[in-house]
Amino acid sequence: MRSNQMAQYYSATQREIDTPMPDLLLDGRQRVIVTRVSPEIECGRFAIKRVVGESVIVEADVFADGHDLVFCQILYKQNGHELQASPMKSLGNDRWRGEFTVSELGSYCYTVEGWIDRFATWRRDLEKRISAGQDVSVDLLIGADLIERAAARATSEDTGALRKWAKRLRENASDPSGAAIALDSELLKLVQHHPEREFATRYDKQLSVVVEREKARFSTWYELFPRSCSPEPGHHGTFRDCEGWLPYVASMGFDVIYLPPIHPIGKTFRKGKNNSLPAQPDDLGSPWAIGSLEGGHKSIHPELGTLQDFQRFLSKAADHGLEVALDIALQCSPDHPYVRQHPEWFSIRPDGTIQYAENPPKKYQDIYPFYFETPQWRELWQELKSVFLFWIEQGVRIFRVDNPHTKSFAFWEWVIGEIRTQHPDVLFLSEAFTRPNVMYRLAKLGFSQSYTYFTWRNTKREITDYFNELMQTQVYEYFRPNLWPNTPDILPEFLQVGGHPSFMVRLILAATLGASYGIYGPSFELCENAPLGPGKEEYLNSEKYELKRRELNSNNSLKNLISKLNRIRKENLELQSNRNLRFHETDNPALLCYSKASDDLSSVIIVVVNLDCYHVQTGWVGIDLSSIGLDARHSFQVHDLLSEGRFLWQGSRNYVELVPGSLPAHILRLRRWVRTERDFDYYL
Amino acid sequence: MRSNQMAQYYSATQREIDTPMPDLLLDGRQRVIVTRVSPEIECGRFAIKRVVGESVIVEADVFADGHDLVFCQILYKQNGHELQASPMKSLGNDRWRGEFTVSELGSYCYTVEGWIDRFATWRRDLEKRISAGQDVSVDLLIGADLIERAAARATSEDTGALRKWAKRLRENASDPSGAAIALDSELLKLVQHHPEREFATRYDKQLSVVVEREKARFSTWYELFPRSCSPEPGHHGTFRDCEGWLPYVASMGFDVIYLPPIHPIGKTFRKGKNNSLPAQPDDLGSPWAIGSLEGGHKSIHPELGTLQDFQRFLSKAADHGLEVALDIALQCSPDHPYVRQHPEWFSIRPDGTIQYAENPPKKYQDIYPFYFETPQWRELWQELKSVFLFWIEQGVRIFRVDNPHTKSFAFWEWVIGEIRTQHPDVLFLSEAFTRPNVMYRLAKLGFSQSYTYFTWRNTKREITDYFNELMQTQVYEYFRPNLWPNTPDILPEFLQVGGHPSFMVRLILAATLGASYGIYGPSFELCENAPLGPGKEEYLNSEKYELKRRELNSNNSLKNLISKLNRIRKENLELQSNRNLRFHETDNPALLCYSKASDDLSSVIIVVVNLDCYHVQTGWVGIDLSSIGLDARHSFQVHDLLSEGRFLWQGSRNYVELVPGSLPAHILRLRRWVRTERDFDYYL
């Protein structure tokens, strides 16, 4: 990358996709206004996100001076393809809506174009004149002119037909039959095929869509430390050992297996068990302290195996329907080769030492952050990009990026853009737990999915507010949540004190609120809940610093519930999207109720969860029937996919009773009854 | 105007004001994000509005990656002047706020700039390290470097002082006294004067403010037909006769006298009394049918007098503190000289006739609209602009523009922009009664003030919703309402059936809800309320088609109430702005309560109106005390500026009783009592 290329990239406020569309108001006779187009993120600075096969519903305010009718359409194109058009429909009050489908990976752009619909205006006025009994002979001649202009714009076949209509109209202009000719619906259709787009106005921004593969929207993650995978107690696990875990993980229905960093681990200032200092000689260190004499971000920790072993693991995982996600943590241990080769990529203190990571007064001397303000930032960016490309070459297509919010935003936008151009099937998960502005910015810059505050949202109010923000506002267009009830860093208070039932509740919420979720296992399914200490949300004896060995067949394991939930997710498309999440009322704050529905409401799932892990809770849920396409007059059957129970419900309000530990939730599929309509139905 | 100039004008999506500020992200090390700046209209496409002396409160989201502190400032400049800066303050959650004052007529632009505040970050971290008892000797050396860099940026005087601080710090870095030096507040202040704006980020848009004179915000209009001003029954009034009315209009406290069109009136298809056809020989026609053999838009109707008479009238009006607003109706009678000289500016029908105005099936054959889609649109625009300039040359500075929504938006943006550049003191009132998008668009394009739906908003719910939209949303930034209870075209149903009390209610609402309002007089103050017919809102025997003669001294006249209201408006600054309108609760839907307050809440007016013109209404109003700076513990005196009554109120809820026709409203000035605080106040 030459520096002027990079400068060029930054001087554009919106990244141009392919050749720009031609353009804007150049004539004072452009009377139509096109504005308030949605979706549009920060004035078009950022793309919205979709996966292949989804639609983009576009709305705009389109209007003109005076009383003429307007018409408008979406213009859209896939990068490198022809411009296409999709007509819009009036919603009233100058608002218009249309949609288009994105069928290929990559980038699309879209905008809206509007124009005066002269023929429709003329026809509307003509009808009024005729109703008022006015002489319309001159008006019919005006119409004949409009038809002839349509003929001039038409292709050969329609040209002839339109000319004939114009001639008939002209010949009968002073005759009573003229009006009938003018208002013929065939004529209207024909003219509408060749709209007069003279002085059409295009919206002044070109908006863009990044289209990813389906897994960007719907994915089920299992986080696993490879070094804990050995069947031999106390042995360091290898990729070969991990292969043995694949049937177990696959049987629970996961489709992504995510590995913490697999690179050589630094020795200098290595942390011991429970993050202690100094480490004991047999301590293994944190996989996030990347780099040693044995290599850095493009190397594999020798105790895990070889690059060949890793490639074999990728292939075996694929055989089980599992994709491997790698952790990219852009930081170095003091022993990382970069430290010797490129000291200019780190910040040097006045005493000549390299600045280690800090959150004063805490010091992380085993970690050197990259210095993104180095004058050699271009070389640094290129090298970091090559890390992604290296693993892409090995076959990895999903990256979980560690703490992206402590690296520069500009870097992420650039590197994701560069990689996506070459490899549009690569997915990026942002692991940023920080302020909302920062998390949302990272999503706008290009991350496919993001960790969320779900981990700490426990009450009905907290969950409702947060998920309405994520799924019922513009955030939906660019931020794809990936819900984690736990991570190696986070054992939330809710799980610490709620025992086994609390793990069930959080699992059910994660699996049904979000199209994507993940667990850090096997810690999660085994309900491990011992914290480092009071008031801490770190794990005691955290796997980050030591090997763990677990009894997967424990009676306590949630593996059967996980398997059932993931099967329900696979079988019910509504749960694979966040588009139509709606919360419903309940008269008990411990009961949370929400639905997910297909766009056409033909298929609906209703979830009711007892958020209280300690007590049986009962109450009435108040379903907004119109939001799921139901009629209050009819009863309807709901089928609990968890318990296989079936209930006949009636109207909006229905009673539920949920028991922690055994039946903490209903996941109800609405079973529509194909009923014969009887007269008395209308008298109910 | 050459055509390439016009093309240039249109190819810019935002009008450049003076030279643009330099510029945007060019370096990958720019870590700060500046976004979601407000106020911002349609991504900066349009300017916000202010009058001289007002402030612009600017907010923005400003943040960076990682944990460094950021700082930011508003950058602003008046057209042709130096760039200035105003610091912003953190509101939490990455939101920042600042303000600047616009002190001169014309255009200002503003944007926001943010950077990493390295010294503040270093100082914050140092405090934490010191608290934790860490060795900070290297950190103090880092601080000394930062101070030396500030010295290099500083002016000569501060340079020396900063160098001294750096030297002291360096010399004492390993000494316990070093920490005290580093945290010295004098040092902090000194460094903050010379911020390190390296890699600062400027918001990617330059936003603009149009600054008008105070009357754009606060004005009181009286509409008068000059031809009805003769003291002689049946005589056509003249400008000389109008002079006789000036003391009357001025005595009521108006500051704008607005005249319907004063140009020669066409004869072809002239409308008779009550809009009838054909006109009788002695019918005078509508002043909006502009143009005859005697001239067009730059001529004066001979029966009104000469151009000299008009100029004398302007001058006499000024002597009474009245500005004259002219009506600009861009349309022609068939007899207008333009029709012969420039047939290309009109639409020609297939039978060779010129297209008259229509709203099918209604025909307005006495009116030819301009054809804004003519290929000669450039010449048409220039000529129409010259109409404004002609009257500006005569001394007119306010134009009420008739039906701007039936002319092209592009024309208005251009013509107002052109005129305002030369004459920044000229005001434009948009008379568009149409859909909200269209009315708001005209305001964004540049109109200083706009007619509103107030004319038809009668109930508590209607008024609250509409005025919250106008004054509590972004609409406030560009749309300045001018409230009219009646116009020559509109006698609303509320006035038709509510009699004298209904005129009082609508007058009080107009005068206190809006900083600008107007009445069509003397019809209004005399409570004329006969409609053309059932279900019509036109006046019977409308002054648009005939002379009227009234008895101004009728007992029924509201002139005393008008005088009192306008005096109250002049004496109470809160009523001259729409910035702080707040509605308060009442327990009776016939009672409307709202307050207007100064920015600092030191001065407050509370208005309570009985919206029912037929019955005495009583009830409790529930004032949001915090919104007007009151403490629920103390009682407070309110002084009714209408009745001169005084009430001691206590807490939020207080009782009112309002009587239609005699005491339909309270306009209460809050009288703050400078009380001695006594201990027992705290036990109330």
XYZ file of N, CA, C and O in Angstrom, chain B residues 411-526:
464
model
N -36.120 27.009 -7.001
C -36.182 28.453 -7.201
C -36.100 29.188 -5.870
O -35.353 30.154 -5.714
N -36.865 28.725 -4.891
C -36.864 29.446 -3.599
C -35.505 29.420 -2.941
O -35.040 30.398 -2.381
N -34.863 28.256 -2.989
C -33.555 28.183 -2.346
C -32.586 29.163 -3.010
O -31.840 29.875 -2.344
N -32.676 29.207 -4.324
C -31.772 30.089 -5.051
C -32.099 31.560 -4.787
O -31.222 32.346 -4.430
N -33.361 31.930 -4.921
C -33.692 33.354 -4.868
C -33.502 33.908 -3.452
O -32.982 35.011 -3.270
N -33.878 33.139 -2.436
C -33.684 33.628 -1.064
C -32.195 33.720 -0.760
O -31.722 34.688 -0.164
N -31.434 32.737 -1.217
C -29.981 32.768 -1.011
C -29.347 33.984 -1.669
O -28.529 34.686 -1.070
N -29.774 34.255 -2.894
C -29.218 35.398 -3.626
C -29.542 36.719 -2.933
O -28.686 37.582 -2.757
N -30.804 36.857 -2.549
C -31.224 38.123 -1.940
C -30.566 38.291 -0.575
O -30.087 39.372 -0.219
N -30.519 37.187 0.173
C -29.975 37.298 1.529
C -28.487 37.662 1.511
O -28.007 38.334 2.420
N -27.770 37.212 0.489
C -26.355 37.557 0.408
C -26.182 39.070 0.287
O -25.336 39.671 0.942
N -27.047 39.683 -0.534
C -26.951 41.131 -0.697
C -27.636 41.890 0.427
O -27.229 42.983 0.793
N -28.736 41.349 0.907
C -29.580 42.052 1.882
C -29.933 41.121 3.045
O -31.044 40.602 3.124
N -28.988 40.965 3.947
C -29.241 39.978 5.022
C -30.352 40.393 5.978
O -30.753 39.596 6.825
N -30.873 41.623 5.819
C -31.946 42.076 6.715
C -33.329 41.806 6.145
O -34.338 42.147 6.763
N -33.419 41.194 4.970
C -34.731 40.949 4.364
C -35.335 39.663 4.948
O -34.647 38.655 5.094
N -36.631 39.723 5.294
C -37.333 38.573 5.871
C -38.384 38.046 4.902
O -38.989 38.817 4.149
N -38.599 36.753 4.946
C -39.569 36.101 4.071
C -40.522 35.254 4.917
O -40.075 34.404 5.692
N -41.820 35.468 4.739
C -42.835 34.645 5.413
C -43.481 33.737 4.375
O -44.008 34.202 3.368
N -43.450 32.441 4.640
C -43.995 31.459 3.704
C -45.470 31.209 3.992
O -45.829 30.743 5.073
N -46.318 31.533 3.014
C -47.742 31.245 3.183
C -48.079 29.924 2.487
O -48.677 29.905 1.421
N -47.625 28.829 3.083
C -47.939 27.518 2.514
C -48.797 26.769 3.517
O -48.360 26.489 4.621
N -50.041 26.499 3.146
C -50.894 25.617 3.951
C -50.997 24.310 3.190
O -51.839 24.157 2.295
N -50.093 23.398 3.482
C -50.097 22.146 2.730
C -49.509 21.048 3.610
O -49.517 21.173 4.833
N -49.015 19.987 3.031
C -48.540 18.843 3.812
C -47.279 19.204 4.608
O -46.486 20.037 4.170
N -47.073 18.556 5.753
C -45.941 18.953 6.614
C -44.585 18.890 5.918
O -43.766 19.795 6.080
N -44.331 17.868 5.140
C -43.041 17.776 4.452
C -42.769 18.995 3.592
O -41.642 19.467 3.513
N -43.806 19.469 2.922
C -43.637 20.589 2.002
C -43.415 21.883 2.796
O -42.522 22.682 2.487
N -44.188 22.074 3.848
C -44.033 23.282 4.667
C -42.651 23.318 5.311
O -41.981 24.353 5.333
N -42.216 22.179 5.828
C -40.901 22.142 6.482
C -39.777 22.333 5.461
O -38.769 22.970 5.748
N -39.972 21.766 4.280
C -38.933 21.930 3.256
C -38.741 23.408 2.904
O -37.618 23.889 2.783
N -39.838 24.124 2.750
C -39.733 25.549 2.418
C -38.980 26.298 3.516
O -38.162 27.182 3.243
N -39.257 25.938 4.762
C -38.541 26.589 5.869
C -37.048 26.269 5.788
O -36.204 27.159 5.934
N -36.729 25.015 5.507
C -35.312 24.645 5.415
C -34.619 25.403 4.286
O -33.451 25.761 4.386
N -35.350 25.614 3.197
C -34.760 26.278 2.036
C -34.431 27.736 2.321
O -33.701 28.356 1.564
N -35.022 28.313 3.355
C -34.623 29.676 3.683
C -35.702 30.617 4.194
O -35.370 31.712 4.658
N -36.979 30.263 4.104
C -37.991 31.195 4.590
C -37.770 31.485 6.078
O -37.519 30.573 6.875
N -37.883 32.772 6.440
C -37.618 33.197 7.817
C -38.716 32.741 8.762
O -38.466 32.438 9.927
N -39.945 32.789 8.283
C -41.101 32.425 9.092
C -42.095 31.672 8.212
O -42.030 31.738 6.984
N -43.026 30.991 8.873
C -43.991 30.184 8.128
C -45.363 30.235 8.782
O -45.469 30.198 10.009
N -46.393 30.285 7.957
C -47.749 30.028 8.448
C -47.792 28.584 8.966
O -46.941 27.765 8.607
N -48.794 28.281 9.771
C -48.824 26.983 10.455
C -50.238 26.396 10.453
O -51.195 27.020 9.997
N -50.363 25.200 11.030
C -51.684 24.591 11.233
C -52.375 25.127 12.474
O -53.466 24.651 12.810
N -51.751 26.078 13.172
C -52.383 26.630 14.380
C -53.840 27.000 14.106
O -54.721 26.797 14.950
N -54.079 27.545 12.927
C -55.414 28.017 12.552
C -56.501 26.966 12.789
O -57.653 27.303 13.037
N -56.108 25.677 12.714
C -57.098 24.597 12.892
C -56.829 23.717 14.115
O -57.388 22.638 14.241
N -55.948 24.116 14.968
C -55.647 23.309 16.153
C -56.344 23.923 17.353
O -55.926 24.974 17.838
N -57.424 23.269 17.826
C -58.280 23.884 18.835
C -58.275 23.193 20.190
O -58.432 23.835 21.211
N -58.109 21.870 20.188
C -58.241 21.156 21.456
C -56.891 21.086 22.169
O -55.836 21.305 21.578
N -56.974 20.737 23.440
C -55.755 20.617 24.252
C -54.765 19.640 23.623
O -53.576 19.936 23.495
N -55.273 18.489 23.200
C -54.417 17.482 22.583
C -53.803 17.990 21.284
O -52.602 17.837 21.034
N -54.640 18.614 20.448
C -54.143 19.119 19.162
C -53.054 20.179 19.361
O -52.024 20.177 18.694
N -53.301 21.085 20.281
C -52.349 22.180 20.500
C -51.059 21.638 21.113
O -49.952 21.985 20.690
N -51.194 20.774 22.092
C -50.005 20.235 22.765
C -49.135 19.460 21.776
O -47.927 19.688 21.677
N -49.751 18.559 21.033
C -48.978 17.752 20.083
C -48.291 18.640 19.048
O -47.113 18.465 18.739
N -49.040 19.575 18.506
C -48.476 20.373 17.414
C -47.356 21.287 17.901
O -46.293 21.366 17.282
N -47.564 21.924 19.034
C -46.529 22.852 19.497
C -45.325 22.119 20.083
O -44.207 22.636 20.025
N -45.526 20.941 20.606
C -44.354 20.147 20.979
C -43.539 19.799 19.742
O -42.316 19.831 19.768
N -44.222 19.466 18.658
C -43.495 19.174 17.415
C -42.732 20.409 16.920
O -41.575 20.327 16.529
N -43.381 21.557 16.984
C -42.749 22.782 16.463
C -41.600 23.266 17.340
O -40.627 23.822 16.838
N -41.738 23.092 18.654
C -40.802 23.776 19.546
C -39.947 22.852 20.396
O -39.002 23.307 21.022
N -40.258 21.547 20.421
C -39.468 20.632 21.252
C -38.757 19.581 20.405
O -38.214 18.627 20.950
N -38.769 19.730 19.098
C -38.026 18.802 18.232
C -37.082 19.632 17.364
O -37.036 20.858 17.474
N -36.395 18.948 16.472
C -35.452 19.613 15.582
C -36.133 20.671 14.703
O -35.460 21.564 14.182
N -37.450 20.561 14.531
C -38.184 21.537 13.736
C -37.892 22.954 14.240
O -37.791 23.901 13.450
N -37.695 23.079 15.549
C -37.395 24.379 16.152
C -36.199 25.057 15.485
O -36.144 26.285 15.403
N -35.255 24.272 14.998
C -34.008 24.837 14.475
C -34.182 25.548 13.137
O -33.320 26.334 12.749
N -35.253 25.231 12.401
C -35.366 25.834 11.071
C -36.738 26.418 10.751
O -36.866 27.184 9.805
N -37.757 26.057 11.510
C -39.122 26.474 11.180
C -39.604 27.442 12.251
O -39.775 27.053 13.405
N -39.801 28.729 11.869
C -40.282 29.707 12.835
C -41.758 29.963 12.566
O -42.123 30.591 11.580
N -42.615 29.480 13.451
C -44.055 29.619 13.220
C -44.520 31.061 13.362
O -44.035 31.803 14.211
N -45.454 31.453 12.520
C -46.151 32.725 12.658
C -47.632 32.340 12.722
O -48.187 31.791 11.765
N -48.268 32.596 13.863
C -49.597 32.047 14.135
C -50.701 33.025 13.732
O -50.715 34.166 14.186
N -51.612 32.571 12.906
C -52.720 33.398 12.432
C -54.044 32.735 12.803
O -54.366 31.671 12.285
N -54.850 33.403 13.653
C -56.173 32.837 13.946
C -57.127 32.966 12.755
O -58.074 32.188 12.639
N -56.895 33.945 11.902
C -57.713 34.071 10.681
C -56.853 34.652 9.562
O -55.761 35.184 9.829
N -57.305 34.478 8.325
C -56.700 35.149 7.171
C -57.864 35.510 6.254
O -58.990 35.040 6.463
N -57.646 36.323 5.211
C -58.767 36.632 4.299
C -59.343 35.362 3.652
O -60.497 35.367 3.226
N -58.565 34.280 3.595
C -59.055 33.033 3.004
C -59.697 32.110 4.021
O -60.364 31.156 3.646
N -59.411 32.315 5.306
C -59.768 31.306 6.300
C -60.471 31.909 7.509
O -59.876 32.646 8.299
N -61.768 31.593 7.607
C -62.529 31.882 8.820
C -62.818 30.519 9.439
O -63.752 29.827 9.032
N -62.008 30.090 10.408
C -62.148 28.703 10.879
C -63.469 28.491 11.607
O -64.051 29.416 12.172
N -63.920 27.253 11.578
C -65.184 26.866 12.200
C -65.257 27.324 13.655
O -66.307 27.759 14.142
N -64.125 27.243 14.364
C -64.082 27.615 15.779
C -64.562 29.050 15.968
O -65.304 29.350 16.910
N -64.151 29.947 15.062
C -64.564 31.354 15.170
C -65.993 31.551 14.667
O -66.712 32.435 15.147
N -66.414 30.744 13.699
C -67.768 30.884 13.150
C -68.825 30.619 14.216
O -69.849 31.292 14.260
N -68.555 29.638 15.072
C -69.614 29.235 16.005
C -69.362 29.699 17.444
O -70.258 29.659 18.262
N -68.141 30.161 17.737
C -67.821 30.481 19.134
C -68.035 31.943 19.499
O -67.843 32.309 20.658
N -68.390 32.765 18.508
C -68.670 34.168 18.804
C -67.464 34.887 19.400
O -66.314 34.419 19.336
N -67.770 36.024 19.993
C -66.780 36.910 20.585
C -65.801 36.166 21.515
O -64.573 36.326 21.402
N -66.272 35.297 22.418
C -65.319 34.595 23.294
C -64.312 33.747 22.525
O -63.161 33.616 22.948
N -64.728 33.194 21.397
C -63.797 32.354 20.656
C -62.674 33.197 20.050
O -61.528 32.747 19.957
N -62.978 34.413 19.642
C -61.920 35.295 19.132
C -60.918 35.632 20.239
O -59.714 35.713 20.005
N -61.436 35.818 21.458
C -60.534 36.109 22.577
C -59.578 34.940 22.815
O -58.369 35.129 22.991
N -60.148 33.725 22.838
C -59.324 32.544 23.113
C -58.232 32.383 22.060
O -57.053 32.185 22.373
N -58.630 32.500 20.790
C -57.655 32.275 19.722
C -56.597 33.370 19.698
O -55.430 33.113 19.373
N -56.998 34.582 20.054
C -56.048 35.692 20.113
C -55.021 35.455 21.219
O -53.809 35.612 21.014
N -55.505 35.077 22.394
C -54.598 34.861 23.525
C -53.635 33.711 23.228
O -52.437 33.791 23.504
N -54.167 32.643 22.631
C -53.295 31.517 22.267
C -52.214 31.958 21.282
O -51.022 31.671 21.464
N -52.631 32.659 20.226
C -51.668 33.078 19.201
C -50.591 33.962 19.806
O -49.393 33.797 19.545
N -51.011 34.911 20.652
C -50.073 35.907 21.178
C -49.118 35.329 22.214
O -48.051 35.898 22.442
N -49.501 34.215 22.837
C -48.635 33.682 23.900
C -47.956 32.358 23.530
O -46.895 32.045 24.063
N -48.554 31.589 22.626
C -47.886 30.346 22.202
C -46.715 30.660 21.274
O -45.700 29.970 21.303
N -46.875 31.692 20.453
C -45.862 31.953 19.438
C -45.189 33.296 19.630
O -45.823 34.278 19.998
N -43.890 33.335 19.346
C -43.175 34.614 19.406
C -43.640 35.524 18.275
O -43.524 36.743 18.374
N -44.164 34.949 17.185
C -44.723 35.748 16.101
C -46.161 35.336 15.851
O -46.477 34.141 15.832
N -47.029 36.315 15.692
C -48.395 36.006 15.310
C -48.949 37.180 14.525
O -48.334 38.256 14.454
N -50.101 36.951 13.905
C -50.700 38.027 13.128
C -52.199 37.846 13.033
O -52.721 36.759 13.247
N -52.888 38.934 12.755
C -54.329 38.848 12.505
C -54.663 39.568 11.199
O -53.947 40.482 10.771
N -55.698 39.082 10.579
C -56.247 39.790 9.426
C -57.305 40.734 9.987
O -58.333 40.310 10.504
N -56.960 42.041 9.950
C -57.836 43.023 10.568
C -58.452 43.920 9.511
O -58.041 43.890 8.352
N -59.381 44.732 9.881
C -60.051 44.809 11.179
C -61.099 43.717 11.345
O -61.798 43.683 12.359
N -61.159 42.805 10.368
C -62.114 41.702 10.469
C -61.985 40.984 11.803
O -62.988 40.652 12.447
N -60.728 40.765 12.229
C -60.540 39.979 13.443
C -61.005 40.710 14.685
O -61.826 40.200 15.466
N -60.498 41.940 14.878
C -60.825 42.587 16.158
C -62.311 42.903 16.263
O -62.845 43.040 17.361
N -62.978 42.967 15.088
C -64.422 43.212 15.123
C -65.205 41.891 15.163
O -66.442 41.890 15.090
